[in-house]
GROMACS .gro file of C-alpha atoms in nm:
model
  366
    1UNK     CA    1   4.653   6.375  16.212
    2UNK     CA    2   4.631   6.041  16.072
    3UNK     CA    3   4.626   6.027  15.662
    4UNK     CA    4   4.523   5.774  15.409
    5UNK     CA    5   4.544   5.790  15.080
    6UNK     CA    6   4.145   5.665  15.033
    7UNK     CA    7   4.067   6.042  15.258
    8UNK     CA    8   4.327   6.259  15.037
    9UNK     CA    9   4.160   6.193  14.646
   10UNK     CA   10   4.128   6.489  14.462
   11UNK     CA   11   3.735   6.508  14.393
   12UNK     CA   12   3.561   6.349  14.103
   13UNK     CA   13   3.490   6.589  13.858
   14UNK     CA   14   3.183   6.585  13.641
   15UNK     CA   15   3.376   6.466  13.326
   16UNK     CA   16   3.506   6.186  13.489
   17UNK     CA   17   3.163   6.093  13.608
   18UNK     CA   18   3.062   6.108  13.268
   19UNK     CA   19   3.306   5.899  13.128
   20UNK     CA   20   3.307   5.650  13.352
   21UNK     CA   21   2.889   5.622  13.230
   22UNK     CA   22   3.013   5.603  12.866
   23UNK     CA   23   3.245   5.334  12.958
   24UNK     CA   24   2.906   5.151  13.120
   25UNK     CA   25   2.695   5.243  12.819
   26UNK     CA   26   2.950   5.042  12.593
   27UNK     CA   27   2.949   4.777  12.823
   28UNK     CA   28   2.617   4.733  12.720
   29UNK     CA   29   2.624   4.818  12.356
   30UNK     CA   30   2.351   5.098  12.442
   31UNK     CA   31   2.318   5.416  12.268
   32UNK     CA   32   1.978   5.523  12.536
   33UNK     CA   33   2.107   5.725  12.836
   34UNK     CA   34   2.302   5.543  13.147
   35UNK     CA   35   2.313   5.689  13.458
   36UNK     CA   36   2.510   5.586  13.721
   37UNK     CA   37   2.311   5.587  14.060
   38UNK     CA   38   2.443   5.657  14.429
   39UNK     CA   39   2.347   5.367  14.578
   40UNK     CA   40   2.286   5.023  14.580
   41UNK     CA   41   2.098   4.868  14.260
   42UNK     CA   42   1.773   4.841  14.453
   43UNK     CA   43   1.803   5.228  14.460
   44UNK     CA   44   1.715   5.256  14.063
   45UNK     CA   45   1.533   4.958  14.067
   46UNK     CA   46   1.314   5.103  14.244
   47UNK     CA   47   1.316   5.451  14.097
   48UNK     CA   48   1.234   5.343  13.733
   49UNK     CA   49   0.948   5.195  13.867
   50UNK     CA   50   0.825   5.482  14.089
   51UNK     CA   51   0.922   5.721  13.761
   52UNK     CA   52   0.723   5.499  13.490
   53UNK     CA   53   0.412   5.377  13.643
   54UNK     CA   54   0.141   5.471  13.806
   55UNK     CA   55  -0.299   5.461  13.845
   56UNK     CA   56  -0.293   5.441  13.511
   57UNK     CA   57  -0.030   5.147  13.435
   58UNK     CA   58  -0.148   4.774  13.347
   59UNK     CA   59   0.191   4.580  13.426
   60UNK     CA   60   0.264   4.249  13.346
   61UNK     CA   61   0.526   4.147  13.597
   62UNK     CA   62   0.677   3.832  13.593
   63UNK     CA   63   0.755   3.619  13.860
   64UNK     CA   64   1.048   3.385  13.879
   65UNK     CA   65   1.197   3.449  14.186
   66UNK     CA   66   1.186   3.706  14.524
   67UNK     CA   67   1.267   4.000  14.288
   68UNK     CA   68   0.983   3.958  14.070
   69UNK     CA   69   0.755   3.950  14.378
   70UNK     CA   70   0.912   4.242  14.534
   71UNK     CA   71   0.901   4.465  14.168
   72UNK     CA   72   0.471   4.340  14.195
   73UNK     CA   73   0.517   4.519  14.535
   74UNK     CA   74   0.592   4.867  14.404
   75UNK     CA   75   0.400   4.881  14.116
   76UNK     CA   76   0.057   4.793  14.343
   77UNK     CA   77   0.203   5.077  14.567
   78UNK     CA   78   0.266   5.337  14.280
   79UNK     CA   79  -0.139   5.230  14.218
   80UNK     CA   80  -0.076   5.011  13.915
   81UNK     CA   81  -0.279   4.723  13.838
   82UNK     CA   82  -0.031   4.404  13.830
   83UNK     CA   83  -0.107   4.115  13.631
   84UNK     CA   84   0.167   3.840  13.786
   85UNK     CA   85   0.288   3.598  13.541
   86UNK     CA   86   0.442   3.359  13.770
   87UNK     CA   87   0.636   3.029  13.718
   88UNK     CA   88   0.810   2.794  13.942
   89UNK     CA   89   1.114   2.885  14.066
   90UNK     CA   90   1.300   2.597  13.918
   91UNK     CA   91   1.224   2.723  13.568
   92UNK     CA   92   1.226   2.993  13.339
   93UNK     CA   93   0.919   3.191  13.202
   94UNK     CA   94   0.894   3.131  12.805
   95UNK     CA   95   0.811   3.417  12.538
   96UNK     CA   96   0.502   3.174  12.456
   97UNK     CA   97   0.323   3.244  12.813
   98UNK     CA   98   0.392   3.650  12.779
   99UNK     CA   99   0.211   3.589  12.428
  100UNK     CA  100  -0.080   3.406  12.616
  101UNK     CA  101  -0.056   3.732  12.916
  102UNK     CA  102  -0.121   4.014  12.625
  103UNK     CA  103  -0.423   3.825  12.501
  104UNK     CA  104  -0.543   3.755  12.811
  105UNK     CA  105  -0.469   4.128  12.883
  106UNK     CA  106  -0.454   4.332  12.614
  107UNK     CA  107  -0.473   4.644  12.821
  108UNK     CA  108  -0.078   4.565  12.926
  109UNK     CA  109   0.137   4.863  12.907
  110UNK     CA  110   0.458   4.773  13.120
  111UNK     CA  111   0.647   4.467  13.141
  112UNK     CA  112   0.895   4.385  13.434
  113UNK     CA  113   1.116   4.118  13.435
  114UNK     CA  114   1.459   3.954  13.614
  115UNK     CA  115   1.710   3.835  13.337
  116UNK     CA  116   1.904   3.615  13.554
  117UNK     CA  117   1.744   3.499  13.967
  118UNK     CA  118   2.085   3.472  14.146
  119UNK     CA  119   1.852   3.394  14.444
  120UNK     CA  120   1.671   3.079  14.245
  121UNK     CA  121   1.923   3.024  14.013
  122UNK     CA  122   1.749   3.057  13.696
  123UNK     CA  123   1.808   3.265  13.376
  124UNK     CA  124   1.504   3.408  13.153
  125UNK     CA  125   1.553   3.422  12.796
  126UNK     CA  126   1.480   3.814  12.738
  127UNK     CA  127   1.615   3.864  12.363
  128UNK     CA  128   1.234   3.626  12.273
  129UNK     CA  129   1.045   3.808  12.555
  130UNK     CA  130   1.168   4.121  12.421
  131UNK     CA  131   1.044   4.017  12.097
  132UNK     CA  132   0.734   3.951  12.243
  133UNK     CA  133   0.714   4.300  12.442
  134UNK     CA  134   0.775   4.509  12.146
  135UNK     CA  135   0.436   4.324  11.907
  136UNK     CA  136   0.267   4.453  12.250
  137UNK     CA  137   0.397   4.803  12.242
  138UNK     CA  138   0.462   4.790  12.617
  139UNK     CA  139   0.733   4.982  12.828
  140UNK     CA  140   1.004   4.706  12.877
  141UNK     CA  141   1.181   4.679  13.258
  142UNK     CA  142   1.485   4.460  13.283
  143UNK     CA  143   1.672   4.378  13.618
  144UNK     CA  144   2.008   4.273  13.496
  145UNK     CA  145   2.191   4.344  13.809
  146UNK     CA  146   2.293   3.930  13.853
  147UNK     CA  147   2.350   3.840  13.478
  148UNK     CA  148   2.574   4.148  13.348
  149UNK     CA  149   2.892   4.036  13.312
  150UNK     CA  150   2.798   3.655  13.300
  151UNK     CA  151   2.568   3.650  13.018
  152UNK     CA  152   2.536   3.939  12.729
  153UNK     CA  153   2.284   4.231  12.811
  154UNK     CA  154   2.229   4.436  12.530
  155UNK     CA  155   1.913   4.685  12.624
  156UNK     CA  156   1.922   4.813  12.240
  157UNK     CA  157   1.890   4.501  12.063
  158UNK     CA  158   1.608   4.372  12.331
  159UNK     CA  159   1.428   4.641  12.295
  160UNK     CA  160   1.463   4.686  12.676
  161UNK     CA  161   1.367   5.022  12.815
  162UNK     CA  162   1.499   5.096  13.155
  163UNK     CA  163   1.789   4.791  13.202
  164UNK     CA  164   1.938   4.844  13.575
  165UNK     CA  165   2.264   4.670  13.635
  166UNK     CA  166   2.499   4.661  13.943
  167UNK     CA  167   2.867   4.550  13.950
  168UNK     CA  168   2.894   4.387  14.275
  169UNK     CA  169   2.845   4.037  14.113
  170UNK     CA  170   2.938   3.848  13.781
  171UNK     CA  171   3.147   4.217  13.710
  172UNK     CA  172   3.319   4.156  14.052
  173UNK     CA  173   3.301   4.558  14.164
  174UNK     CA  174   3.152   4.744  14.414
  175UNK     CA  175   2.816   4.741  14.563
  176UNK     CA  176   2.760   5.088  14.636
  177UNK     CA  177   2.710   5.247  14.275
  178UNK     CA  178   2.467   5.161  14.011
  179UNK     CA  179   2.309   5.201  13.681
  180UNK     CA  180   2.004   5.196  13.442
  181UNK     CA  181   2.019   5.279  13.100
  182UNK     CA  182   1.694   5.434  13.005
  183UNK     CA  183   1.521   5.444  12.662
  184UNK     CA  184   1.350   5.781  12.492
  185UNK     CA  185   1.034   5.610  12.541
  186UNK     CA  186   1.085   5.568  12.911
  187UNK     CA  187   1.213   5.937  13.011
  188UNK     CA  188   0.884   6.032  12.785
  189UNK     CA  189   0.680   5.851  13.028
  190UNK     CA  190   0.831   5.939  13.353
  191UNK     CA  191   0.775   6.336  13.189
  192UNK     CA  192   0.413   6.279  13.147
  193UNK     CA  193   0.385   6.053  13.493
  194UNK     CA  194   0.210   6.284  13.778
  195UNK     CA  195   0.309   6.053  14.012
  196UNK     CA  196   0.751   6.031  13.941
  197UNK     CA  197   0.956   6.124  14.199
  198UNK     CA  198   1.080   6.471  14.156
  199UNK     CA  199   1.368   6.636  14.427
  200UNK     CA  200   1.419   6.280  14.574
  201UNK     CA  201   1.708   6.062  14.573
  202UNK     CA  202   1.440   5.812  14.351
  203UNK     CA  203   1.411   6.053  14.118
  204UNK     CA  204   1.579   5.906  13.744
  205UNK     CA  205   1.390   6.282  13.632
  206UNK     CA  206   1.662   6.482  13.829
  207UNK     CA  207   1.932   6.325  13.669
  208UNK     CA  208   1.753   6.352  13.309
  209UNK     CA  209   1.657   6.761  13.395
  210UNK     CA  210   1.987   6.878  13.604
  211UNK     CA  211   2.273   6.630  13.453
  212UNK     CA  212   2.221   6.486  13.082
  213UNK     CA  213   2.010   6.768  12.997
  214UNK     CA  214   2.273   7.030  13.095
  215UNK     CA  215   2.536   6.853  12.958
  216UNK     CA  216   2.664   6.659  13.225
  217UNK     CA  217   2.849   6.934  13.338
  218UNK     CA  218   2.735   6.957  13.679
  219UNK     CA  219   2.682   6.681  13.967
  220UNK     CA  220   2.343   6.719  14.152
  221UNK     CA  221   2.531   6.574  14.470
  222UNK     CA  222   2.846   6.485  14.602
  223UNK     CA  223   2.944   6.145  14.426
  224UNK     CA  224   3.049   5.860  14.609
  225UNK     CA  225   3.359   5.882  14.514
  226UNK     CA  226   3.519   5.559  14.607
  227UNK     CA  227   3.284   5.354  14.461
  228UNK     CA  228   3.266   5.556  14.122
  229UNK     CA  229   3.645   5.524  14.132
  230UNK     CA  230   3.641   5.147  14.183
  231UNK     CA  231   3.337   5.120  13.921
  232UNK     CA  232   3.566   5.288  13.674
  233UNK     CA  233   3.864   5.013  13.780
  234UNK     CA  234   3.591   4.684  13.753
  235UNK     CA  235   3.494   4.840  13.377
  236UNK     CA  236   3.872   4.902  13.305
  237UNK     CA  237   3.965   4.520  13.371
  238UNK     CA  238   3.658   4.374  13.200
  239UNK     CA  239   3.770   4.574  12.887
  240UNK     CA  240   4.114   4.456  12.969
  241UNK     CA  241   4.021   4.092  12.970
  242UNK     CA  242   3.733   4.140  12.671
  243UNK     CA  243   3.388   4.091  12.817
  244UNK     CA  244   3.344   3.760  12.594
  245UNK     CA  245   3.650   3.615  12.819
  246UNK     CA  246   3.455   3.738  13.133
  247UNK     CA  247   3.126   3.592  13.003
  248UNK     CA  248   3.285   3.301  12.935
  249UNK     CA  249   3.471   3.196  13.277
  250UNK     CA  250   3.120   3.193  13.410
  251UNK     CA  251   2.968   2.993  13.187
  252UNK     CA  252   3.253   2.713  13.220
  253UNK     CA  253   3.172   2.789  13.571
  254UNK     CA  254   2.811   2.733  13.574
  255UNK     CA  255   2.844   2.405  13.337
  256UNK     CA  256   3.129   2.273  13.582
  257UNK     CA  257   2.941   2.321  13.868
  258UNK     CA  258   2.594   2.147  13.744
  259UNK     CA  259   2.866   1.873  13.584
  260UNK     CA  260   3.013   1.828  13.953
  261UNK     CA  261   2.693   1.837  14.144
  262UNK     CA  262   2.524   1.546  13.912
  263UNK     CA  263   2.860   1.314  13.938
  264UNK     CA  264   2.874   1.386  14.347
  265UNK     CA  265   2.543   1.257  14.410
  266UNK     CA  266   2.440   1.203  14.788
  267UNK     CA  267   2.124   1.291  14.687
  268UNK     CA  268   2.206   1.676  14.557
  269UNK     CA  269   2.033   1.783  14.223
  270UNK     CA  270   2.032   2.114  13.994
  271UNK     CA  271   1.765   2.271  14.161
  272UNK     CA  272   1.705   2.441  13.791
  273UNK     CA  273   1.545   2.135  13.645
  274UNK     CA  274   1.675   2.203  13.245
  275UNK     CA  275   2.025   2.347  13.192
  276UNK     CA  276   1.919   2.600  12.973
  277UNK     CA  277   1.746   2.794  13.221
  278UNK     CA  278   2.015   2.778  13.455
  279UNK     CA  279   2.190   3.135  13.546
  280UNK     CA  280   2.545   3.130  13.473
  281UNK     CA  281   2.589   3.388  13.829
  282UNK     CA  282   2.505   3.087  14.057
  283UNK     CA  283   2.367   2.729  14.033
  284UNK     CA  284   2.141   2.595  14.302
  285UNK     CA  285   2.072   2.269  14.383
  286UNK     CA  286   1.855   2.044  14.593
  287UNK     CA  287   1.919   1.878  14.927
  288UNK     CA  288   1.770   1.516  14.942
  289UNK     CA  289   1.529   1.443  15.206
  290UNK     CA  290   1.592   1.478  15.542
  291UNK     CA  291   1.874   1.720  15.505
  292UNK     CA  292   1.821   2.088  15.605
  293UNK     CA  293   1.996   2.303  15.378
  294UNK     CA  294   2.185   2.580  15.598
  295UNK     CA  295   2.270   2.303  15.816
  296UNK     CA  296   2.485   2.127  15.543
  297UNK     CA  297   2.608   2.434  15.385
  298UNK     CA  298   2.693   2.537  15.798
  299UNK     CA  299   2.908   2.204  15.789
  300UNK     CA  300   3.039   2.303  15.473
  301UNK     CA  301   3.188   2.583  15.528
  302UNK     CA  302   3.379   2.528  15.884
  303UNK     CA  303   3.662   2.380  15.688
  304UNK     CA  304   3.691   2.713  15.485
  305UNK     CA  305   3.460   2.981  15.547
  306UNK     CA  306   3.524   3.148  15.243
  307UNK     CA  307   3.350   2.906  15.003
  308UNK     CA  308   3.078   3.072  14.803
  309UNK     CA  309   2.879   2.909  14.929
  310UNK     CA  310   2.495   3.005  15.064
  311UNK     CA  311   2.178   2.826  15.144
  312UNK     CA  312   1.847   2.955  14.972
  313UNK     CA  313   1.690   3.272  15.148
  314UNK     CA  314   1.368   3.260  15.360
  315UNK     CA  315   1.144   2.893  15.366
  316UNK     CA  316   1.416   2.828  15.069
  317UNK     CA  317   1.688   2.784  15.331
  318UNK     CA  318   1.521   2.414  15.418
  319UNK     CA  319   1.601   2.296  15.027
  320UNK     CA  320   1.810   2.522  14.845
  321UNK     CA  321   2.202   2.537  14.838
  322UNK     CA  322   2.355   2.819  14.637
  323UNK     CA  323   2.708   2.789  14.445
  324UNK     CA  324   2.789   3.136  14.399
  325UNK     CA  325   3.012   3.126  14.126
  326UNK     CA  326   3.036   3.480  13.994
  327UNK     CA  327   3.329   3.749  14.005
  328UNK     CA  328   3.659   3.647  14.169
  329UNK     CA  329   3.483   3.308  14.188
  330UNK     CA  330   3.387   3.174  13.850
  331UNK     CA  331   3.689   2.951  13.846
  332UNK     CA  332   3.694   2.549  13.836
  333UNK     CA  333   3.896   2.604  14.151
  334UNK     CA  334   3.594   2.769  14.373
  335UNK     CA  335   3.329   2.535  14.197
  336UNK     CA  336   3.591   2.210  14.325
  337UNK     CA  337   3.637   2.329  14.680
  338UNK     CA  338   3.248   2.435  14.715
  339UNK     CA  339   3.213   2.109  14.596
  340UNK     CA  340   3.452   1.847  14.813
  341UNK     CA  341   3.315   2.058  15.073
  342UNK     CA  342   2.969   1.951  15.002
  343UNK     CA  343   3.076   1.600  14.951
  344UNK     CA  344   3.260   1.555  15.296
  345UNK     CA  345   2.953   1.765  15.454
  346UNK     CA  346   2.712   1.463  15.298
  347UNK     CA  347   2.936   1.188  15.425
  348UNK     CA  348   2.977   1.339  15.765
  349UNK     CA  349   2.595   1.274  15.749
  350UNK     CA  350   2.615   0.880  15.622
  351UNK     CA  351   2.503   0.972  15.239
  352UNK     CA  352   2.705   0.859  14.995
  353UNK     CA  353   2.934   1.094  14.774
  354UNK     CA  354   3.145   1.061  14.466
  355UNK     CA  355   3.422   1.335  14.553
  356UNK     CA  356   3.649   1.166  14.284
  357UNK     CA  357   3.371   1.130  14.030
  358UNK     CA  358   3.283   1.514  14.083
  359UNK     CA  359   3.665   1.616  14.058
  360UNK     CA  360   3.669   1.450  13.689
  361UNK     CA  361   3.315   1.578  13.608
  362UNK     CA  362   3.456   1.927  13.682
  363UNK     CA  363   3.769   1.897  13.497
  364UNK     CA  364   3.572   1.728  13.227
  365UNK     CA  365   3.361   2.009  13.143
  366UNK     CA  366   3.302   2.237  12.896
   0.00000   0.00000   0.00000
């Protein structure tokens, strides 16, 4: 019989389960409760909401991208009633307008919010909205799963009350394990919640009743164990590298790719209209007129599939080119080849680019 050393681990114990959640709750500066999910991060995305709100909830949930339509979604299915704050996708949603919400609403009890819209390519500034959130009183619900690891998340200092985070992006790890840290205040509501999902694989109250509650000394299922292991090696070389380094490649990243895009021309723009509400995970920008999106980013990539390079999802695939510049990829090297590859895609279709002017733009930046 055929071996590999993948089928032959030993299995994960409990304490190393645990630890490897410590090493996330540092990652994040949190003293609340982390617990790492078995499954992708839509999995406790999901599952915080389903725990936290129900008939009785009045949720202000913004709107900035396809996330913050989908989170609306679920809370109108758990029987919430949603008040959507929505801006345009090219912006970011300002502490200001969740002032002008609660007054509008006083009633609002549950906030729900996307730090960073790899999918739009806009960041939300969550340290004022969290501000904000706390005059209100209101349960605080932060998808961080794009911006950990390319921006600082810090759930304790927000005032952020279930923060869910995956690794398969700006931490460059796998996809198939997750995590939310969760605040007192939220496990208090998903106790008194009717409605929470109890003996299902949603359920953040089975973790809280059967693992941290008995000491996390005893799994409730199998774990997947290669992901948990490869978790454990993605947290081991961000702490290896210091998590202000890591935060910091994608940053040059971001500003070297917005730098790059401006000096090509050919009619591309920052789809993200002001720089400081661009996502440091991925920049989008704009096709000019006439130019279909996945078509140029098709041309694009035949010289090297491997670019990270994507057009925008759904009717955004028409306008919207996405430089995915997180992980492996936040380098000036990926952000030059997605580039020239842009450029010689534009003058394959008669539109003038500056591939030389980019190239100094990018090396240029800071």
């Amino acid at each position: 019989m055929t071996t590999h050393p993948f089928l032959d681990l030993a299995p994960l114990t409990a304490a190393r389960f645990a630890s490897i959640e410590d090493r996330v709750a540092r990652l994040l500066s949190t003293e609340q409760d982390v617990v790492i999910m078995q499954g992708e991060a839509l999995l406790p995305l999901e599952g915080a909401i389903r725990g936290t709100a129900g008939p009785g909830t009045t949720a202000l949930n913004i709107v900035t991208g396809p996330y913050g339509q989908t989170f609306g979604d679920w809370l109108r299915d758990c029987g919430a009633t949603v008040v959507d704050l929505a801006v345009p996708f090219h912006a970011a949603v300002t502490a200001a307008q969740v002032r002008e919400a609660f007054a509008e609403h006083p009633e609002i009890d549950f906030v729900s919010l996307v730090h960073a819209e790899a999918a739009t390519g806009n960041t939300n500034p969550v340290a004022e909205i969290g501000e904000a959130v706390r005059e209100q009183g209101a349960l605080f619900y932060l998808d961080a799963v794009a911006s950990v690891g390319a921006e600082p998340v810090l759930p304790d200092a927000w005032g952020v009350d279930l923060c869910v985070i995956g690794a398969q992006k700006a931490m460059g790890g796998p996809a198939g394990v997750s995590a939310v840290s969760v605040s007192e205040r939220a496990w208090a509501r998903m106790a008194a919640n009717p409605g929470a999902p109890r003996r299902s694989y949603l359920s953040l109250l089975d973790w809280k009743e059967r693992w941290i509650d008995g000491g996390r000394r005893a799994l409730l299922h199998a774990p997947a164990q290669l992901e948990m292991l490869a978790l454990e090696a993605c947290v081991e070389r961000i702490e290896a590298a210091g998590l202000d380094t890591v935060i910091a490649r994608h940053t040059a990243a971001a500003a070297a790719t917005r730098a790059g895009a401006l000096a090509l021309g050919g009619g591309l723009e920052p789809y993200v209209y002001e720089a400081e509400d661009a996502a440091p995970v991925a920049t989008t920008l704009r096709v000019p007129a006439g130019v279909v999106a996945s078509e140029l980013v098709a041309s694009a990539l035949t010289a090297d599939p491997a670019l990270p390079l994507a057009a925008g999802g759904g009717a955004l695939a028409k306008e919207m080119i996405r430089v995915n510049h997180y992980g492996s990829d936040a380098t000036r090297e990926a952000v030059l080849g997605s580039l020239d590859a842009l450029g010689a895609a534009l003058a394959g279709r008669g539109l003038a680019a500056d591939l030389e002017g980019a190239r100094r733009a990018i090396a240029n930046s800071s």
